Coordinates of C-alpha atoms and ligand atoms in Angstrom, one line a residue:
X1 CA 105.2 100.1 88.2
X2 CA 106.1 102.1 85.3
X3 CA 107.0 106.1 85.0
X4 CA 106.2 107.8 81.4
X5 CA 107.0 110.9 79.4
X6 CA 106.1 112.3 76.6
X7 CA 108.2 111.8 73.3
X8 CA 108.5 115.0 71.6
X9 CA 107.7 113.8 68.3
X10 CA 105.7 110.5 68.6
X11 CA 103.5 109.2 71.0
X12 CA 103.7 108.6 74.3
X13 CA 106.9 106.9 75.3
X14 CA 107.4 104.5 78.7
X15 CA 110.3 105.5 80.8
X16 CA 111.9 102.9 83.5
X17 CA 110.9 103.6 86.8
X18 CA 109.4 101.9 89.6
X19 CA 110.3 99.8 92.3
X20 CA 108.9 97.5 95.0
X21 CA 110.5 95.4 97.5
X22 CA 110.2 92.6 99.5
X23 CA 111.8 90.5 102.2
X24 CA 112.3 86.7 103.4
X25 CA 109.7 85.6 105.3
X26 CA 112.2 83.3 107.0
X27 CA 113.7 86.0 108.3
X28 CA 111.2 87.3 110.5
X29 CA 113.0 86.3 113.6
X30 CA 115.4 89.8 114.0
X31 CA 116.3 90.8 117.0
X32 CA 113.9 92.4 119.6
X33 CA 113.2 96.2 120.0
X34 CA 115.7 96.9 122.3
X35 CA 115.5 99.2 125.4
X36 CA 114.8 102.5 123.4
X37 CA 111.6 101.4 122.8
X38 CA 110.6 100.1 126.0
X39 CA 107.6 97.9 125.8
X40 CA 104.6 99.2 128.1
X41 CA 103.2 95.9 129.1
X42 CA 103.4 94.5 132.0
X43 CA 103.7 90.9 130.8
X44 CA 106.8 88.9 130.4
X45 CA 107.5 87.5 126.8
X46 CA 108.7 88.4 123.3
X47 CA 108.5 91.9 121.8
X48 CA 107.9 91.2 118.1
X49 CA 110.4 92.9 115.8
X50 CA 109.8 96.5 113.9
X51 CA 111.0 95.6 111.0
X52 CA 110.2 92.5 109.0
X53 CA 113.9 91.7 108.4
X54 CA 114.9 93.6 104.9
X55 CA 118.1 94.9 105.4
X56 CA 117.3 97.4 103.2
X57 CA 114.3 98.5 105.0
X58 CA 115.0 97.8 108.3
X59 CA 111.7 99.3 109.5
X60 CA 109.8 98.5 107.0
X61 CA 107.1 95.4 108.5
X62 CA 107.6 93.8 111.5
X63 CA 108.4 90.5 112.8
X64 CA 106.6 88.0 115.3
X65 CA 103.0 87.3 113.6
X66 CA 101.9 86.6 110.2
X67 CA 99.0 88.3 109.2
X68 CA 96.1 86.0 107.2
X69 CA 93.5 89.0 106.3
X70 CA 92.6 93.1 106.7
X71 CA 89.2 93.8 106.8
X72 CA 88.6 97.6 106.1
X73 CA 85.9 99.7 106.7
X74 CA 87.0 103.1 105.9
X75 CA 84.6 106.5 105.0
X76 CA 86.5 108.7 103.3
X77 CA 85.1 112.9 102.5
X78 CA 87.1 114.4 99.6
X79 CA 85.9 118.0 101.1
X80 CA 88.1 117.7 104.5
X81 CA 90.1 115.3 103.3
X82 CA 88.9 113.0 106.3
X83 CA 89.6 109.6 106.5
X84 CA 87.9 107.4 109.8
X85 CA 87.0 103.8 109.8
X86 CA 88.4 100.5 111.6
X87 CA 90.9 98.4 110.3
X88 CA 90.4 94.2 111.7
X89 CA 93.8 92.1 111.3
X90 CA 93.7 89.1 111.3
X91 CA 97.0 87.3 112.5
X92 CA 99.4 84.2 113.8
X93 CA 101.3 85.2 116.1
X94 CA 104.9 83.1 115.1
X95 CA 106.8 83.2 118.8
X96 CA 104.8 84.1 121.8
X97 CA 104.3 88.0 122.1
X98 CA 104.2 90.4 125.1
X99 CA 104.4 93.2 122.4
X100 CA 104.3 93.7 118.4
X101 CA 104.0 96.4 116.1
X102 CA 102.1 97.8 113.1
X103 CA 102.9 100.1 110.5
X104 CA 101.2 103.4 110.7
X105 CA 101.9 106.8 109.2
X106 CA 100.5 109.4 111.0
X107 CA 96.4 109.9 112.2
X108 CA 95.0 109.3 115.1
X109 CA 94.6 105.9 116.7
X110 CA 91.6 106.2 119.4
X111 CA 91.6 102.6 120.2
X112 CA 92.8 99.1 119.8
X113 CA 90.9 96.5 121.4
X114 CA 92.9 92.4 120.8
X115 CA 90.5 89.8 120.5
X116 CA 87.8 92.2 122.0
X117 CA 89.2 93.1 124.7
X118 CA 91.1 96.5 125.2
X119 CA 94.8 96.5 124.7
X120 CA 97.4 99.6 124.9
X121 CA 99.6 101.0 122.7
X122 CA 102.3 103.1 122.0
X123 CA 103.2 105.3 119.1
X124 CA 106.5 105.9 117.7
X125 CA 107.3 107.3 113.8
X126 CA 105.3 104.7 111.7
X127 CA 105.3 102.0 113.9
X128 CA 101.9 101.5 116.4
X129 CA 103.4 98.9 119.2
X130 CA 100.8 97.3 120.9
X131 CA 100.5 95.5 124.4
X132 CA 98.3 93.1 125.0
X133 CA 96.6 92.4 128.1
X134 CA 97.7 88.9 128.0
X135 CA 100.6 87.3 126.3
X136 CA 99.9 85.9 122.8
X137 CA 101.1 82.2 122.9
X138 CA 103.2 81.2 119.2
X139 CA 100.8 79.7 117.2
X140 CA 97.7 81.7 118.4
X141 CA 95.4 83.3 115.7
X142 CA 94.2 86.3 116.7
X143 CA 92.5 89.3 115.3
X144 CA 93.2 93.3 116.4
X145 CA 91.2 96.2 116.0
X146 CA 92.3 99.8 115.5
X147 CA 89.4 102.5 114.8
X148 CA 91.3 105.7 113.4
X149 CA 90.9 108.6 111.9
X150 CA 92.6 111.6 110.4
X151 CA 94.6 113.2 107.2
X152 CA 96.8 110.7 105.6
X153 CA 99.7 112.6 104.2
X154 CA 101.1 110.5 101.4
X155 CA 105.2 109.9 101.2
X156 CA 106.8 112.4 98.5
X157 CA 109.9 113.2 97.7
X158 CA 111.9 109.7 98.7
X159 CA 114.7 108.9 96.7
X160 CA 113.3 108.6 93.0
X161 CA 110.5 106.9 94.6
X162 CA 108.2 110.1 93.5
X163 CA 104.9 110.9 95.7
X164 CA 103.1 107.1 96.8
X165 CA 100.8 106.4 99.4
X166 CA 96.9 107.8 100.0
X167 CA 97.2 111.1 97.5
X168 CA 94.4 113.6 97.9
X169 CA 93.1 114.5 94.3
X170 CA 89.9 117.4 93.5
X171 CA 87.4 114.8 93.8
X172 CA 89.2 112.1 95.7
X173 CA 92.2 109.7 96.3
X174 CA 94.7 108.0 93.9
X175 CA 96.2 105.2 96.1
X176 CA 99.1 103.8 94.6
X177 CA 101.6 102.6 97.7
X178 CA 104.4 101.0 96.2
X179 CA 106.7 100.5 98.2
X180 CA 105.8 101.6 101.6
X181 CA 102.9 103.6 101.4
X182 CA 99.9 101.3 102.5
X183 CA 101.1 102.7 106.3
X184 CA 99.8 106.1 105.0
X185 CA 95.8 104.7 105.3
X186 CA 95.9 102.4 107.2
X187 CA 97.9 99.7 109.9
X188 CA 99.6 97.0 108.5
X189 CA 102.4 94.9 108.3
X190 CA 103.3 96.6 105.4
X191 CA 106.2 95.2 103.8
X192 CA 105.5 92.2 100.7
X193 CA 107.2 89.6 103.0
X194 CA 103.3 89.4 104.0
X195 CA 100.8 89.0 102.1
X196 CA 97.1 88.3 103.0
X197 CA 93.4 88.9 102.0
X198 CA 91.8 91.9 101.8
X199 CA 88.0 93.5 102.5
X200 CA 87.2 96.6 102.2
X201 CA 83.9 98.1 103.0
X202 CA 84.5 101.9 101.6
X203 CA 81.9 104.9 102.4
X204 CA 82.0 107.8 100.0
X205 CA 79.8 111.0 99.1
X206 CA 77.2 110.7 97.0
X207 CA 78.4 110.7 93.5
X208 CA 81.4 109.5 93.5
X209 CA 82.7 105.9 93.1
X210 CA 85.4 104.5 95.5
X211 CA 87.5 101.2 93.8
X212 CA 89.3 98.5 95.6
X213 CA 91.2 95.3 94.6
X214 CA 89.3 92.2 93.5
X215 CA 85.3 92.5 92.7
X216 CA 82.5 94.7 94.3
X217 CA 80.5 92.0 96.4
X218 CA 77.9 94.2 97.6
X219 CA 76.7 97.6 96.8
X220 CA 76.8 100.2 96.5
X221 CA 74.1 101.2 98.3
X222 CA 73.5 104.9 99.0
X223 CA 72.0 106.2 102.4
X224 CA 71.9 109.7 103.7
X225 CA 74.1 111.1 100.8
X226 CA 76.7 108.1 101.3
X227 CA 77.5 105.5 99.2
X228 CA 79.1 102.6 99.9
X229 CA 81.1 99.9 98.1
X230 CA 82.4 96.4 99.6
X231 CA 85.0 94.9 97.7
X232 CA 86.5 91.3 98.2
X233 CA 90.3 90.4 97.2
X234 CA 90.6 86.8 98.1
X235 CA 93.6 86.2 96.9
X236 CA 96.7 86.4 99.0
X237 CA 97.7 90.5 98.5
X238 CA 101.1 92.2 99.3
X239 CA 100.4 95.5 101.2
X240 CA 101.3 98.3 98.5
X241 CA 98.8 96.6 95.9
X242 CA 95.8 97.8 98.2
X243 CA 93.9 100.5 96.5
X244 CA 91.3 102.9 97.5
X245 CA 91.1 104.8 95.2
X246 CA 88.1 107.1 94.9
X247 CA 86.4 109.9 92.9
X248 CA 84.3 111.2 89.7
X249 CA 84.8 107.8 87.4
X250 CA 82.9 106.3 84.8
X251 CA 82.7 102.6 84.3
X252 CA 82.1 99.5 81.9
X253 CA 81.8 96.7 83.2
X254 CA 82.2 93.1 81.6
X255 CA 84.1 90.2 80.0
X256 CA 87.6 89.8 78.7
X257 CA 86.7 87.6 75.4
X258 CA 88.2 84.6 77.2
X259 CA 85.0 85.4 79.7
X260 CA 87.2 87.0 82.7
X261 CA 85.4 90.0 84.6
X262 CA 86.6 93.0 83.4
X263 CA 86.3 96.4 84.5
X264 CA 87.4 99.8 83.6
X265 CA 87.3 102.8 85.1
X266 CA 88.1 106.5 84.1
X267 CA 87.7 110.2 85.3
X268 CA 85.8 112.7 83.3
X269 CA 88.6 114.4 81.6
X270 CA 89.9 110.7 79.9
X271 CA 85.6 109.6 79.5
X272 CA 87.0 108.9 75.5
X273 CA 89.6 106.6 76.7
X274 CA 86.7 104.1 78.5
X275 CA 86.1 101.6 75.6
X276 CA 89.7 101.4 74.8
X277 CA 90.9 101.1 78.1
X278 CA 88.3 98.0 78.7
X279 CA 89.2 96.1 75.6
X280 CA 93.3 96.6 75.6
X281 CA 92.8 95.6 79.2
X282 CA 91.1 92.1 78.5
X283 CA 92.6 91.6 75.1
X284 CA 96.0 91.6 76.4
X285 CA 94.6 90.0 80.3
X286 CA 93.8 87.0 77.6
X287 CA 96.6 86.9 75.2
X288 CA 99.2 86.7 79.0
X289 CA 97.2 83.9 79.7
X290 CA 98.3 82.0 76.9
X291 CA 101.6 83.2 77.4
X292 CA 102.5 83.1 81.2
X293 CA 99.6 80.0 81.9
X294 CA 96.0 80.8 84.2
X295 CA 95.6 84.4 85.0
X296 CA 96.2 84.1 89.2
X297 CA 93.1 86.5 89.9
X298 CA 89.6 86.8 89.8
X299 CA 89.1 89.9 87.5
X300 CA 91.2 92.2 85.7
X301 CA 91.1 95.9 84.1
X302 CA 92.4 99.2 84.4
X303 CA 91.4 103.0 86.0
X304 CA 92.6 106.0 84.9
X305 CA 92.9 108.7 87.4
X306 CA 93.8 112.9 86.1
X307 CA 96.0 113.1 89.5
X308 CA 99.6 113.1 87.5
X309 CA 101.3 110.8 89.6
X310 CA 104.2 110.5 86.4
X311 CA 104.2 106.4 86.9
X312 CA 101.5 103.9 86.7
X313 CA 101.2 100.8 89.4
X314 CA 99.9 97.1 89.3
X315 CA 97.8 97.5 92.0
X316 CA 96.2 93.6 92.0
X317 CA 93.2 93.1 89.4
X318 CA 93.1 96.8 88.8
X319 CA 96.3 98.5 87.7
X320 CA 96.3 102.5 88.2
X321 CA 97.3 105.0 85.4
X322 CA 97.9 108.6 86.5
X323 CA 97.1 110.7 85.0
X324 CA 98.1 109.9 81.2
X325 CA 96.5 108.2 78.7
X326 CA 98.0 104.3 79.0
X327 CA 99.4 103.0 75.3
X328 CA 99.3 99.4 74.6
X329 CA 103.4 98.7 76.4
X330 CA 102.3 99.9 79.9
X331 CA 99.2 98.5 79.6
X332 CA 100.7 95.1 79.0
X333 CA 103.8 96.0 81.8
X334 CA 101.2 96.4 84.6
X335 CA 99.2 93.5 83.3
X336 CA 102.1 91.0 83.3
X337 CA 102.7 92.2 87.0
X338 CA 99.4 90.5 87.7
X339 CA 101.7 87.4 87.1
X340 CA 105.0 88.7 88.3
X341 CA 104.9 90.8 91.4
X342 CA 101.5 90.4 92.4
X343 CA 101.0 86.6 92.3
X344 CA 104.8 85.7 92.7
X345 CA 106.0 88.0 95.1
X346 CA 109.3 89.1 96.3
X347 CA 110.5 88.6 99.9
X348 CA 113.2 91.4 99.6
X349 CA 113.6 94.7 97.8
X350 CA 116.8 94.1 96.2
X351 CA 115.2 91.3 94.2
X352 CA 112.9 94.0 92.2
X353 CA 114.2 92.9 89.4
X354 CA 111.9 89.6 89.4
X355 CA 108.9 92.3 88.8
X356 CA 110.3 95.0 87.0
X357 CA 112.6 93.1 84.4
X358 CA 109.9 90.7 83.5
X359 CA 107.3 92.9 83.1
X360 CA 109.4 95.5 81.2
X361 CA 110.3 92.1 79.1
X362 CA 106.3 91.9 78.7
X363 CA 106.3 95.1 76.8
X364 CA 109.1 93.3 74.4
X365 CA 107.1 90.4 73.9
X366 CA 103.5 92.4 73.4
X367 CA 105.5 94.7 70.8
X368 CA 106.8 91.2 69.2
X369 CA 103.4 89.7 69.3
X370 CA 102.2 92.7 67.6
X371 CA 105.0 92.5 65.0
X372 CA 106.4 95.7 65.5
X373 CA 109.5 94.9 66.4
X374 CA 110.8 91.8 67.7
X375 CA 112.5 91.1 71.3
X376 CA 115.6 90.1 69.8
X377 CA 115.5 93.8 67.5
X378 CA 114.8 95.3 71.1
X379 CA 117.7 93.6 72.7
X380 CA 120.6 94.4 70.4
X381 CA 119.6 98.0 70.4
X382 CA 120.1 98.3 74.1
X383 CA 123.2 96.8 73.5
X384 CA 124.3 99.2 71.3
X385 CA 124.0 101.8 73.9
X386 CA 127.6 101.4 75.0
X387 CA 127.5 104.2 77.7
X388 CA 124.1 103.8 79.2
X389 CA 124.1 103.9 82.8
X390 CA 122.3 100.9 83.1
X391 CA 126.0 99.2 83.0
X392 CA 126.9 100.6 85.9
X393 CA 124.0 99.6 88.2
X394 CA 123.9 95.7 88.3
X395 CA 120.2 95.0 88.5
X396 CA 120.3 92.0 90.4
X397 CA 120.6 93.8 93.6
X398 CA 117.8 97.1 93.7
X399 CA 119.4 99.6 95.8
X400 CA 117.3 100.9 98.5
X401 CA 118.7 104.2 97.5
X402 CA 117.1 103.9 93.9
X403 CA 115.0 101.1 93.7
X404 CA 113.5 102.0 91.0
X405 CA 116.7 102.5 88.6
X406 CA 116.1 101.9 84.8
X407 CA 118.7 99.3 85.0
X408 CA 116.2 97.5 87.7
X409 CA 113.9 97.7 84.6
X410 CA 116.2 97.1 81.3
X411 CA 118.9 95.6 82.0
X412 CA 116.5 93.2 84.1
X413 CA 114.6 92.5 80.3
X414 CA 117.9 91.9 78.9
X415 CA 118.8 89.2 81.9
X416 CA 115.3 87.4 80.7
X417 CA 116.3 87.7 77.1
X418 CA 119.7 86.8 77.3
X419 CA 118.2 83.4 79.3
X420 CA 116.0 82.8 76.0
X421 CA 118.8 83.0 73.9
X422 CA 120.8 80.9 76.0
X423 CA 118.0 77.7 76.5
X424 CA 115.5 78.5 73.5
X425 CA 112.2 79.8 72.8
X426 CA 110.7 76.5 74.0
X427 CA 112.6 76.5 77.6
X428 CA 112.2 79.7 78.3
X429 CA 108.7 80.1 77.9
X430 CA 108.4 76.7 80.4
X431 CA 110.4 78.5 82.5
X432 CA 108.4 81.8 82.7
X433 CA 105.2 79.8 83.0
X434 CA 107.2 77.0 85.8
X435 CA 107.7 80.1 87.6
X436 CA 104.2 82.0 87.8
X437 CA 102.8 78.3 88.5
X438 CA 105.2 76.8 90.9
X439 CA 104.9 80.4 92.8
X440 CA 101.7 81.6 92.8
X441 CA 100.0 83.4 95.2
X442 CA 103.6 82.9 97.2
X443 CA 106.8 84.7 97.2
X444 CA 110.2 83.3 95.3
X445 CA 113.8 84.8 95.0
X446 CA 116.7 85.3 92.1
X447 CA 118.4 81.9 93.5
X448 CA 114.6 80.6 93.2
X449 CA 114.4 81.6 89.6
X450 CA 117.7 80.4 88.6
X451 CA 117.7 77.0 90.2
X452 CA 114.3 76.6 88.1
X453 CA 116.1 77.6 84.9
X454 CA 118.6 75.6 84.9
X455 CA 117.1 72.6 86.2
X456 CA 114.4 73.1 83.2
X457 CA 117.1 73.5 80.9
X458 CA 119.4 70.6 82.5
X459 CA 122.6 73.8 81.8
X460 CA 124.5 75.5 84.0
X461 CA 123.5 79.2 84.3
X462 CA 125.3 80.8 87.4
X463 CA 128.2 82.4 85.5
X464 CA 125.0 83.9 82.8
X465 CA 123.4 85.0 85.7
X466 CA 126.2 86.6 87.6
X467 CA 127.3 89.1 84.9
X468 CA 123.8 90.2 83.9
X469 CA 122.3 90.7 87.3
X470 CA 125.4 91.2 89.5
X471 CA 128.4 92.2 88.2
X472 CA 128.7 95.8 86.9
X473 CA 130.4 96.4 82.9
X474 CA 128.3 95.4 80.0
X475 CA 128.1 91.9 79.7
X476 CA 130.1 90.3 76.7
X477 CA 128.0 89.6 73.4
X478 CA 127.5 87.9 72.1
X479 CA 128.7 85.2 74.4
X480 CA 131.9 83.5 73.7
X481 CA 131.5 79.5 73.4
X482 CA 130.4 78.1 76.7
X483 CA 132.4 74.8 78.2
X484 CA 130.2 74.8 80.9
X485 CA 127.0 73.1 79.6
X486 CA 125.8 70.0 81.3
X487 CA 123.5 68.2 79.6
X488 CA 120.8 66.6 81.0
X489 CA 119.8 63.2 80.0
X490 CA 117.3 63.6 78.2
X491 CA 117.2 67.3 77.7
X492 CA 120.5 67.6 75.5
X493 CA 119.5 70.1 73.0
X494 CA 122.0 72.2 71.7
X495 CA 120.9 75.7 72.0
X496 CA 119.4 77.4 69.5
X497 CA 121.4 80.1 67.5
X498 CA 119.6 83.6 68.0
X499 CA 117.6 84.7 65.3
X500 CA 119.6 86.8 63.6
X501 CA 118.1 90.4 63.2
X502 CA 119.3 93.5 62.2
X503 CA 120.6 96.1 64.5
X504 CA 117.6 98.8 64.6
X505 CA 118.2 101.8 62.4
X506 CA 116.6 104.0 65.2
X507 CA 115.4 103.8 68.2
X508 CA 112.2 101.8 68.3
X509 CA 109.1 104.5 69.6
X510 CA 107.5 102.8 72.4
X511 CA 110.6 102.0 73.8
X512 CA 112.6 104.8 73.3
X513 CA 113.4 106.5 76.8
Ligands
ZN601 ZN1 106.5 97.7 86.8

């Protein structure tokens, strides 16, 4: 994810924002709901957890099944602002279960049926706890079924987290949940510690387009003033990446030039931005290909919404803008996400960084590949910025508070690029590519990503590691002479002196914040 402004006196200018979170999925074992929320069955057995296990976000998820794919069929009516439709889970439960729960924010449930047959359930805040008539044995795949219907509200106001969720626009929605909003339309496990398949079978008034993650497998097909879409993500999807977004849009349709499908999508008022949107899209989809290895998904591109949500998402295979016209750095930030965050996932929050840092480190390279100014130039300006707050807000550990910090985002680039310096060009890029290959599809942590570093590098990184991502203070620089190194049979290189560049005279534009 990625906030903007407006530089006074050049173009548009990316500011840090953004966060999303996850949490282990080994820790889905926390402890029961207790007797505040009593459970309503009758049966005897587990009551699965209402919270996934983030610390962070204690009630964000829940514990006791894994879920394997949503299946959405959803009408939504711009005019009343109604949403109704069915949402099909399809789960494993993990311990046996008399009870467990699902994320919902607000409208009205009017049944849930397990397997077919009718179960009960409570409400309580966001979470829908539901009884089934018989016990769910650990193990057991099953599949629930909700049919609701309602307003969804999105979330505003939280923290710096600005407004997320199912946002109501003139002719439409702009759904952009990171990192909790997926709740707001519709019932989920919503926390990234889970991540499944998605299909969505969207109903809309005549006119209008509705967009979801992955590629349009049948439709639309218009009946009685409705059209509707069915869309197909079939790659494993955390919950905030979903997308429904709807309205007045033109399209084009296509290739990237390396023959990936490619589609672009933007309202009326940005109709001029089309063309450009749809070849920056696939032109840099292909040139991360060659840098971070495969592109993970079936299809790529890019929508443009005029709702001005202030911060653009990587909603999976179809990142959203909103309401700005996208340059070329947040175009390529919400495209490496495709790599980092949305294929490699994190399991916790406070491990944002592993998105947010690389793909603001994306924008470094694309500006480097561009030859407008190099990482290295991008770096040592940063550094110069001796009182930025980023030094007081290690980025290793995203604060539930302000997830989305700029230090989450900068000083999480300058972690990456104090690594290259450290192991060389030719390392690190094996690294970054180890990474979105050894992870894909999956979910990995900081200790993930520094045990693969260093064994790629055959050096010892903690103490590199520790000061950038968890120690407040501006790290040293450049680094003193390390005694540490262990070389590697084999893989003795010395590491390579940084390309000495001069400091920046000014503030580079498209990074200026
Ligand atoms: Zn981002």
């Amino acid at each position: 994810m990625r906030s903007w402004s407006l530089a006074t006196t050049t173009s548009v200018t990316l500011l840090a924002l953004l966060a999303c979170s996850a949490s282990n999925g080994e820790s889905l074992s926390s402890p029961p709901v207790g007797s505040e929320h009593p459970a309503r069955s009758t049966v005897q057995g587990t009551v699965g957890a209402a919270g996934i296990g983030d610390p962070d976000f204690p009630s964000d998820g829940n514990g006791g099944y894994d879920v394997t794919h949503y299946s959405l069929k959803l009408a939504y009516t711009p005019s009343s602002k109604h949403l109704a439709g069915v949402a099909s889970i399809s789960a494993t439960a993990l311990h046996d279960l008399a009870r467990f729960n699902l994320d919902l924010s607000g409208l009205h449930v009017a049944s849930v049926t397990l397997d077919g047959a009718p179960a009960q359930f409570t409400r309580e805040g966001s979470e829908l706890m539901i009884s089934p008539a018989a016990q769910l044995a650990k193990g057991a795949k099953f599949t629930v079924r909700v049919a609701y219907s309602g307003t969804p509200k999105p979330v505003r106001g939280s923290s710096n987290l600005g407004t997320y969720g199912f946002i109501p626009t003139s002719d439409g929605a702009f759904v952009v949940c990171e990192p909790n909003g997926a709740k707001t339309w519709f019932p989920a496990n919503d926390h990234p510690a889970d991540k499944a398949t998605f299909d969505f079978e969207l109903t809309v008034p005549k006119g209008l387009t509705a967009l979801a993650n992955g590629e349009l497998v049948a439709g639309p097909v218009t009946t009685d003033g409705k059209t509707t879409f069915i869309w197909r993500e079939r790659h494993p999807m955390v919950t905030y990446l979903a997308t429904m977004t709807l309205g007045d849009f033109a399209l084009r349709t296509g290739t990237t030039p390396r023959g990936l499908a490619n589609l672009a999508a933007v309202a009326p008022k940005y109709n001029n931005q089309l063309d450009r949107v749809f070849r920056l899209s696939g032109r840099i989809t292909d040139y991360w290909s060659t840098v971070f290895g495969p592109y993970p998904f079936s299809s790529t591109g890019g929508v443009v919404d005029d709702l001005n949500t202030g911060y653009a998402l990587e909603n999976q295979t179809k990142p959203m803008y909103g309401g700005f016209i996208p340059d070329e750095s947040i175009i390529a930030h919400e495209l490496a996400h495709q790599w980092f965050g949305d294929s490699v996932s994190i399991k916790r929050w406070n491990d944002l960084w592993l998105n947010e840092g690389f793909a603001t480190y994306a924008e470094w390279l694309w500006a480097e590949h561009n030859r407008t100014i190099t990482a290295e130039q991008v770096f040592r300006g940063r550094m110069s910025m001796t009182s930025s707050p980023i030094w007081n807000y290690p980025p290793g550990k995203a604060r539930p508070d302000d997830l989305f910090n700029e230090s989450v985002y900068t000083r999480g680039a300058m972690t990456l690029h104090a690594l290259r310096q450290r192991i060389g060009d030719a390392t690190f890029f094996k690294v970054l590519r180890t990474w979105a290959q050894n992870h894909a599809y999956g979910h990995a942590t900081t200790d993930d990503f520094i045990t693969l570093a260093e064994r790629l590098s055959g050096r010892q990184l903690d103490s590199l590691f520790d000061v950038w991502l968890y120690k407040r203070g501006r790290p040293e620089w450049p680094e003193r002479p390390r005694r540490q190194t262990r070389p590697t049979p084999g893989n003795s290189r010395p590491t390579p002196t940084p390309t000495a560049s001069p400091a920046p005279t000014r503030q580079a534009g498209p990074y200026r914040r």
